[in-house]
Amino acid sequence: MSDKTELKAGAAETVITPKVVLKSLADVNWIGEVGDGYYTPKEGELIPLYGDLYARVLVLEDNEGSLAIVTLDMTEISYERTDVLLQSIHQATGIPKENIVINCSHTHNEPDESDPNIKEAPSFESELAGHLAAITKNAIDNLQPATIHVGREPVQIAYNRRFMKDDGEITMAPNPKGPIVPWVDVLGAYGSSGERIGVLFSYAAHPVIIMDFDHAPSHVQTVVGPDYPGFAIGHLRGLLGENGEAEGVFMFAQGCSANINGFPLRGGFGACDAAGLSLAAAVKRAMGEFETVPPTPLKSQSMTLSLPLQRPTVKLCKQLLVEEPGSLHYQRLLERAENDVRESIPLPMRAFAVGDELCILSLPGEMFAEYQLFADEISPFKHTLVFGYTNGNSGYIATKKDYDLGLAGGYEASLKHRLPPEPSVEGHIQEGITRLLSELKYANN
């Protein structure tokens, strides 16, 4: 590599909103607010859209290679589907798969095409790989010499959602004393003349301000949109440019928000708009205090951990089935226990760095906020951004203290709701994060 590193950046975006209609409205009595009134779609009509869903990409390039950060207004993607998307981007651009991350915003207003109440939307399923390949190639075609800036600003539009009741059981409710990630991280790429190429901002909170799962069967969505991240981007365009036309691509990346909900849960459109404005204002403040990252070489490092799942006893499974005889979940647990099944799940982690000062750590699935706080605390880099919901879905990953609650551990951590990992995984993940960031820091040195 030459003594002087030249960094380039390019960004692009495209709409990926699916065109879906409800097959049936039987038992759907949820009414979503659209505009100034209330509206429920009739059978055969398009589900109301309050904001388009987007795919966006930021490509960074140095003298030796490229990195691509892709963000999607989607709930999540499986490991299998992630690999298809990574392969499509690689084939179109030549960027190695290990140099690409795909982060999902985790919006809960993305239609689930597996839902029996929703007609198939083939454009969303079959064309997504092509969309991502096209915008990444577009970003590469528009690469230009760039300076990278980074900032962080305190902001809170969310609360921890795990509240312990008097009986010691965890329920889903705001917990003001619970851990959150109380800041937004912002990365900006600017051209040689100061023009804005792209701004990536990351915050940790479930996008659930516009939703209602209480009345909609099978989690069917009766509105489509990006929740507070989309509102934040809209406000940023207004705050930074005339007539809402600020230059550059604005991207949102979801942090480790498995135990954090945007506030207020099910608050509606007005509350979501307010949360988006608060977040956008914090991003703008961070941009006003940007620090410049030296134009040093790009680096990438990956690691995959294997997390063992819990092995409930036959006695416990039978006890649970006595309490709920018709539970398919408990029947499956009993079958595993009787056959002494030993299972584990993968946890692929990926980290990028711009030299020795800026790091982006990407974790899959629904990681508790404590992992982001841990990574930020131990990171050897001056600036560390941490993403969750990236490059696949590992399910909920809680902490030892949460798993140690056993059946009282709540929605994310209890055997009552899922087969969770062993409590020991917290230590393994912390060791893995520490090792990965250390290896990244000293790579090529």
C-alpha positions in Angstrom: 0.0 0.0 0.0 1.2 3.5 -0.7 2.3 5.7 2.1 -0.6 8.0 1.6 -4.1 6.6 1.8 -6.8 8.2 -0.3 -10.4 7.5 0.9 -13.3 7.6 -1.4 -17.0 7.4 -0.7 -20.2 6.9 -2.6 -23.8 6.5 -1.5 -27.1 5.5 -3.1 -30.7 4.6 -2.2 -33.8 3.1 -3.7 -37.4 2.5 -2.7 -38.2 -1.1 -1.9 -41.8 -0.7 -0.7 -43.8 -3.9 -1.5 -47.2 -3.7 -3.1 -49.3 -6.0 -0.9 -53.0 -6.3 -0.3 -55.0 -8.0 2.4 -56.5 -11.4 1.5 -59.0 -11.2 4.3 -60.0 -8.8 7.0 -61.7 -11.5 9.1 -61.2 -10.7 12.8 -59.1 -7.6 12.0 -60.6 -4.8 14.1 -57.5 -2.6 14.4 -57.9 0.8 12.9 -54.8 2.6 11.8 -54.7 6.4 11.8 -53.7 7.8 8.4 -53.5 11.5 7.9 -56.1 13.3 10.0 -58.6 10.5 10.2 -58.9 6.8 10.7 -58.9 4.2 8.0 -59.1 0.4 7.7 -58.3 -1.1 4.3 -61.0 -3.1 2.6 -60.3 -6.6 1.4 -58.4 -6.5 -1.9 -57.2 -2.9 -1.3 -53.5 -1.9 -1.0 -52.5 -1.7 2.7 -52.2 2.1 3.5 -48.7 3.5 3.2 -47.5 6.2 5.5 -43.9 6.2 4.3 -41.9 4.3 1.7 -39.4 1.6 2.7 -35.9 2.1 1.5 -32.6 0.3 0.8 -29.5 2.5 1.2 -25.8 2.0 0.9 -22.6 3.7 1.8 -19.4 2.5 0.1 -16.0 3.4 1.4 -12.8 2.7 -0.7 -9.1 3.1 -0.1 -6.1 2.2 -2.1 -6.6 -1.5 -1.6 -10.3 -2.3 -1.4 -13.9 -1.4 -0.5 -16.4 -1.7 2.4 -20.1 -1.5 1.9 -22.7 -0.7 4.6 -26.3 -1.4 3.5 -29.3 -0.4 5.5 -32.9 -1.8 5.0 -36.3 -0.6 6.2 -37.1 -4.2 7.1 -37.8 -6.1 10.2 -35.1 -8.8 9.9 -33.5 -11.2 7.4 -32.5 -14.8 7.9 -28.9 -16.0 7.6 -29.9 -17.8 4.4 -31.4 -14.8 2.8 -28.5 -12.6 3.9 -26.1 -14.9 2.1 -28.2 -14.5 -1.1 -28.1 -10.7 -0.8 -24.4 -10.6 0.0 -23.6 -12.8 -3.0 -25.7 -10.6 -5.3 -23.8 -7.5 -4.2 -20.5 -9.3 -4.5 -21.2 -10.5 -8.0 -22.3 -7.1 -9.2 -19.4 -5.1 -7.6 -16.5 -7.4 -6.7 -16.6 -6.3 -3.1 -15.8 -9.4 -0.9 -18.8 -10.7 1.1 -16.8 -10.3 4.3 -16.5 -6.6 3.5 -20.3 -6.1 3.4 -22.8 -5.6 6.2 -26.6 -5.4 5.8 -28.5 -3.8 8.7 -32.2 -4.0 9.2 -34.0 -1.1 10.9 -36.4 -3.6 12.5 -39.5 -1.6 11.6 -42.6 -3.4 12.7 -44.6 -2.0 9.8 -43.0 -4.1 7.1 -45.6 -6.7 5.8 -44.7 -10.3 6.6 -45.3 -12.1 3.4 -45.6 -15.4 5.3 -48.7 -14.1 7.0 -51.8 -15.9 5.7 -53.8 -12.7 5.6 -51.4 -11.0 3.1 -51.1 -11.7 -0.6 -47.7 -12.5 -1.9 -45.6 -9.6 -2.9 -43.1 -11.1 -5.4 -41.4 -7.8 -6.2 -40.3 -7.4 -2.6 -39.0 -11.0 -2.2 -37.5 -11.7 -5.6 -36.1 -8.2 -6.6 -34.5 -7.2 -3.3 -31.1 -8.8 -4.3 -31.2 -6.9 -7.6 -32.1 -3.7 -5.8 -29.1 -4.0 -3.5 -26.7 -5.0 -6.3 -27.9 -2.0 -8.3 -27.6 0.7 -5.7 -24.2 -0.6 -4.5 -22.9 -0.5 -8.1 -24.4 3.0 -8.4 -22.5 4.1 -5.3 -19.3 2.7 -6.6 -19.8 4.4 -10.0 -20.1 7.7 -8.1 -17.2 7.3 -5.7 -15.3 10.5 -5.1 -12.4 11.5 -2.8 -14.0 12.0 0.7 -13.3 13.0 4.2 -15.0 10.9 7.0 -16.4 12.6 10.1 -17.9 11.1 13.2 -19.9 12.4 16.2 -22.1 11.4 19.1 -24.9 13.2 20.8 -27.0 12.3 23.9 -30.7 11.6 23.1 -33.5 9.5 24.5 -36.6 8.6 22.6 -36.9 5.1 24.2 -37.1 3.1 27.4 -35.9 -0.2 28.6 -38.9 -2.5 28.2 -38.2 -5.2 30.8 -39.9 -4.4 34.1 -39.9 -6.7 37.1 -43.3 -7.1 38.8 -43.7 -7.6 42.6 -43.8 -11.4 42.1 -40.3 -11.3 40.5 -41.5 -12.0 36.9 -40.4 -9.8 34.0 -43.2 -8.2 32.0 -43.0 -5.9 29.0 -43.4 -2.3 30.3 -41.3 0.8 30.5 -38.5 0.5 33.0 -36.8 3.9 33.6 -34.1 2.2 35.6 -33.2 -0.4 32.9 -30.2 -0.1 30.6 -30.5 1.8 27.4 -28.0 3.3 24.9 -28.5 7.0 25.5 -26.9 8.5 22.4 -27.0 8.6 18.6 -23.8 7.9 16.7 -23.3 9.7 13.4 -20.9 9.1 10.5 -20.6 11.6 7.7 -18.9 11.3 4.3 -18.1 14.6 2.6 -16.6 15.3 -0.8 -13.5 17.4 -1.4 -15.6 20.6 -1.9 -17.5 20.0 1.3 -20.6 18.5 -0.4 -22.5 15.9 1.6 -22.2 12.4 0.2 -23.9 10.4 2.9 -24.8 10.6 6.6 -25.3 7.4 8.6 -26.8 7.6 12.1 -27.4 4.8 14.5 -29.7 4.6 17.5 -30.9 1.6 19.6 -34.7 1.3 20.0 -37.4 -0.9 18.6 -39.4 1.0 15.9 -42.7 0.2 17.5 -44.3 3.6 17.9 -46.7 2.9 15.0 -48.0 -0.6 15.6 -50.8 -2.6 17.2 -50.3 -6.3 17.6 -53.0 -6.6 20.3 -55.9 -6.7 17.8 -54.2 -7.7 14.5 -54.1 -11.5 14.1 -50.8 -13.2 13.2 -49.0 -9.8 13.4 -50.7 -8.7 10.2 -49.8 -5.1 9.3 -52.6 -2.8 8.3 -50.2 0.1 7.6 -46.7 0.1 5.9 -43.8 2.4 6.7 -40.4 2.8 8.4 -41.6 4.1 11.9 -39.4 6.6 13.7 -36.2 6.1 11.6 -38.1 7.2 8.5 -39.6 10.2 10.3 -36.1 11.2 11.5 -34.7 11.1 8.0 -37.6 13.2 6.7 -36.9 15.8 9.4 -33.2 15.8 8.7 -33.8 16.6 5.1 -35.9 19.6 6.3 -33.4 20.7 9.0 -30.4 20.5 6.7 -31.9 21.7 3.3 -34.4 24.0 1.8 -37.8 22.5 1.0 -36.8 19.1 2.5 -34.2 18.6 -0.2 -30.9 18.3 1.7 -28.1 16.8 -0.4 -26.7 13.4 0.2 -28.1 10.0 1.3 -29.3 9.7 4.9 -29.2 6.3 6.4 -30.4 4.8 9.7 -28.7 1.7 11.3 -30.4 -0.1 14.2 -28.3 -0.6 17.4 -28.6 -3.4 20.0 -32.2 -2.7 21.0 -33.7 -6.1 21.9 -34.7 -4.8 25.3 -35.5 -1.2 24.3 -38.7 0.1 22.8 -39.3 3.4 21.1 -41.5 5.5 23.3 -44.4 5.5 23.5 -45.2 2.0 22.4 -48.2 2.1 20.0 -48.2 5.9 20.4 -49.3 6.6 16.9 -48.3 8.9 14.1 -48.0 12.1 16.1 -45.8 10.5 18.7 -43.7 8.9 16.0 -43.2 12.2 14.3 -42.1 13.8 17.6 -39.6 11.0 18.2 -38.2 11.4 14.7 -37.8 15.1 15.2 -36.0 14.7 18.5 -33.7 12.1 16.9 -33.1 14.3 13.8 -32.2 17.3 16.0 -29.7 15.2 17.9 -28.1 14.1 14.7 -27.9 17.7 13.5 -26.2 18.7 16.8 -23.7 15.8 16.4 -22.9 16.9 12.9 -22.2 20.4 14.2 -19.5 18.9 16.5 -18.0 16.4 14.0 -14.5 15.1 14.5 -12.5 14.4 11.3 -11.2 10.8 11.0 -7.7 10.7 9.5 -7.6 9.1 5.9 -6.0 5.9 7.1 -6.5 2.4 5.6 -9.8 0.5 5.8 -9.8 -2.8 7.6 -12.2 -5.7 8.1 -12.4 -8.6 10.5 -14.9 -11.3 11.1 -15.6 -14.0 13.7 -18.4 -16.5 14.3 -19.2 -17.8 17.7 -21.3 -20.9 18.5 -23.8 -20.3 21.3 -25.2 -23.4 23.1 -28.9 -23.5 23.7 -30.5 -24.4 27.0 -31.4 -28.0 27.7 -34.6 -28.1 29.8 -35.2 -31.3 31.7 -37.9 -33.8 30.9 -39.5 -33.1 34.3 -39.7 -29.4 33.6 -41.2 -29.8 30.1 -43.8 -32.2 31.4 -44.7 -29.7 34.2 -45.1 -26.9 31.6 -47.3 -29.1 29.5 -49.6 -29.9 32.5 -50.0 -26.1 32.8 -50.6 -25.6 29.0 -51.5 -29.0 27.5 -52.0 -27.7 24.0 -48.8 -25.8 23.7 -46.8 -26.8 20.6 -43.8 -25.0 22.0 -43.7 -27.1 25.1 -44.4 -30.3 23.1 -41.3 -29.5 21.0 -39.2 -28.8 24.2 -40.3 -32.1 25.6 -39.3 -33.9 22.5 -35.9 -32.3 22.5 -35.4 -33.2 26.2 -36.5 -36.8 25.8 -34.0 -37.2 22.9 -31.2 -35.3 24.7 -30.9 -32.9 21.8 -27.9 -30.6 22.0 -28.3 -27.5 19.9 -26.4 -24.3 19.3 -26.9 -21.2 17.1 -24.3 -19.2 15.2 -23.4 -15.6 16.1 -21.4 -14.1 13.1 -19.8 -10.8 14.1 -18.1 -8.4 11.7 -16.2 -5.3 12.3 -14.9 -2.5 10.0 -12.3 0.2 10.8 -11.1 3.4 9.3 -7.5 3.2 10.5 -7.0 3.2 14.3 -9.7 5.7 15.3 -13.1 4.6 13.9 -14.7 1.2 14.2 -18.1 -0.2 13.2 -19.0 -3.5 15.0 -21.9 -5.4 13.5 -23.9 -8.1 15.5 -26.7 -10.3 14.2 -30.2 -10.6 15.6 -31.7 -9.1 18.7 -28.9 -8.3 21.0 -29.6 -6.7 24.4 -28.3 -3.2 24.9 -25.8 -4.3 27.4 -23.7 -5.8 24.6 -23.5 -2.4 22.8 -22.6 -0.7 26.1 -19.9 -3.3 26.7 -18.4 -3.0 23.3 -18.3 0.8 23.6 -16.6 0.5 27.0 -13.8 -1.9 26.0 -13.2 -0.9 22.4 -9.6 0.1 21.7 -10.9 2.6 19.1 -11.6 6.3 19.8 -15.0 6.0 18.1 -17.0 2.9 18.0 -20.4 2.4 16.4 -22.3 -0.8 17.2 -25.1 -2.3 15.1 -27.5 -5.1 15.9 -29.9 -6.8 13.4 -27.0 -7.2 10.9 -26.2 -10.0 8.5 -28.8 -12.4 9.8 -31.1 -13.3 12.7 -29.9 -15.1 15.7 -33.0 -14.4 17.8 -32.9 -12.7 21.2 -29.6 -12.7 22.9 -30.0 -11.7 26.6 -27.6 -11.5 29.5 -26.7 -14.0 32.2 -28.8 -12.2 34.8 -31.8 -12.4 32.5 -31.4 -16.1 31.7 -30.8 -16.8 35.4 -34.4 -15.7 36.1 -35.5 -18.9 34.5 -39.2 -19.1 33.8 -39.7 -15.6 35.2 -37.3 -14.2 32.6 -39.9 -12.7 30.3 -40.6 -12.6 26.6 -37.0 -12.4 25.5 -35.3 -14.8 27.8 -37.7 -17.4 29.2 -38.4 -21.0 28.2 -42.1 -20.0 28.3 -41.6 -18.2 25.0 -38.6 -19.7 23.2 -35.6 -22.0 23.6 -32.9 -19.5 24.8 -29.1 -19.8 24.9 -27.3 -20.9 28.0 -26.6 -18.2 30.6 -22.8 -18.6 29.9 -23.1 -17.1 26.5 -22.8 -13.6 27.8 -19.2 -14.3 28.8 -18.4 -16.0 25.5 -19.8 -13.0 23.5 -17.9 -10.5 25.6 -14.7 -12.5 25.1 -15.4 -12.7 21.3 -16.1 -8.9 21.0 -12.9 -8.1 22.9 -10.8 -10.4 20.7 -12.4 -9.3 17.5 -11.9 -5.6 18.1 -8.3 -6.2 19.3 -7.5 -8.2 16.2 -9.1 -5.4 14.0 -7.2 -2.7 15.8 -3.8 -4.3 15.2 -4.5 -5.9 11.8 -1.9 -4.9 9.2 0.2 -3.1 11.8 
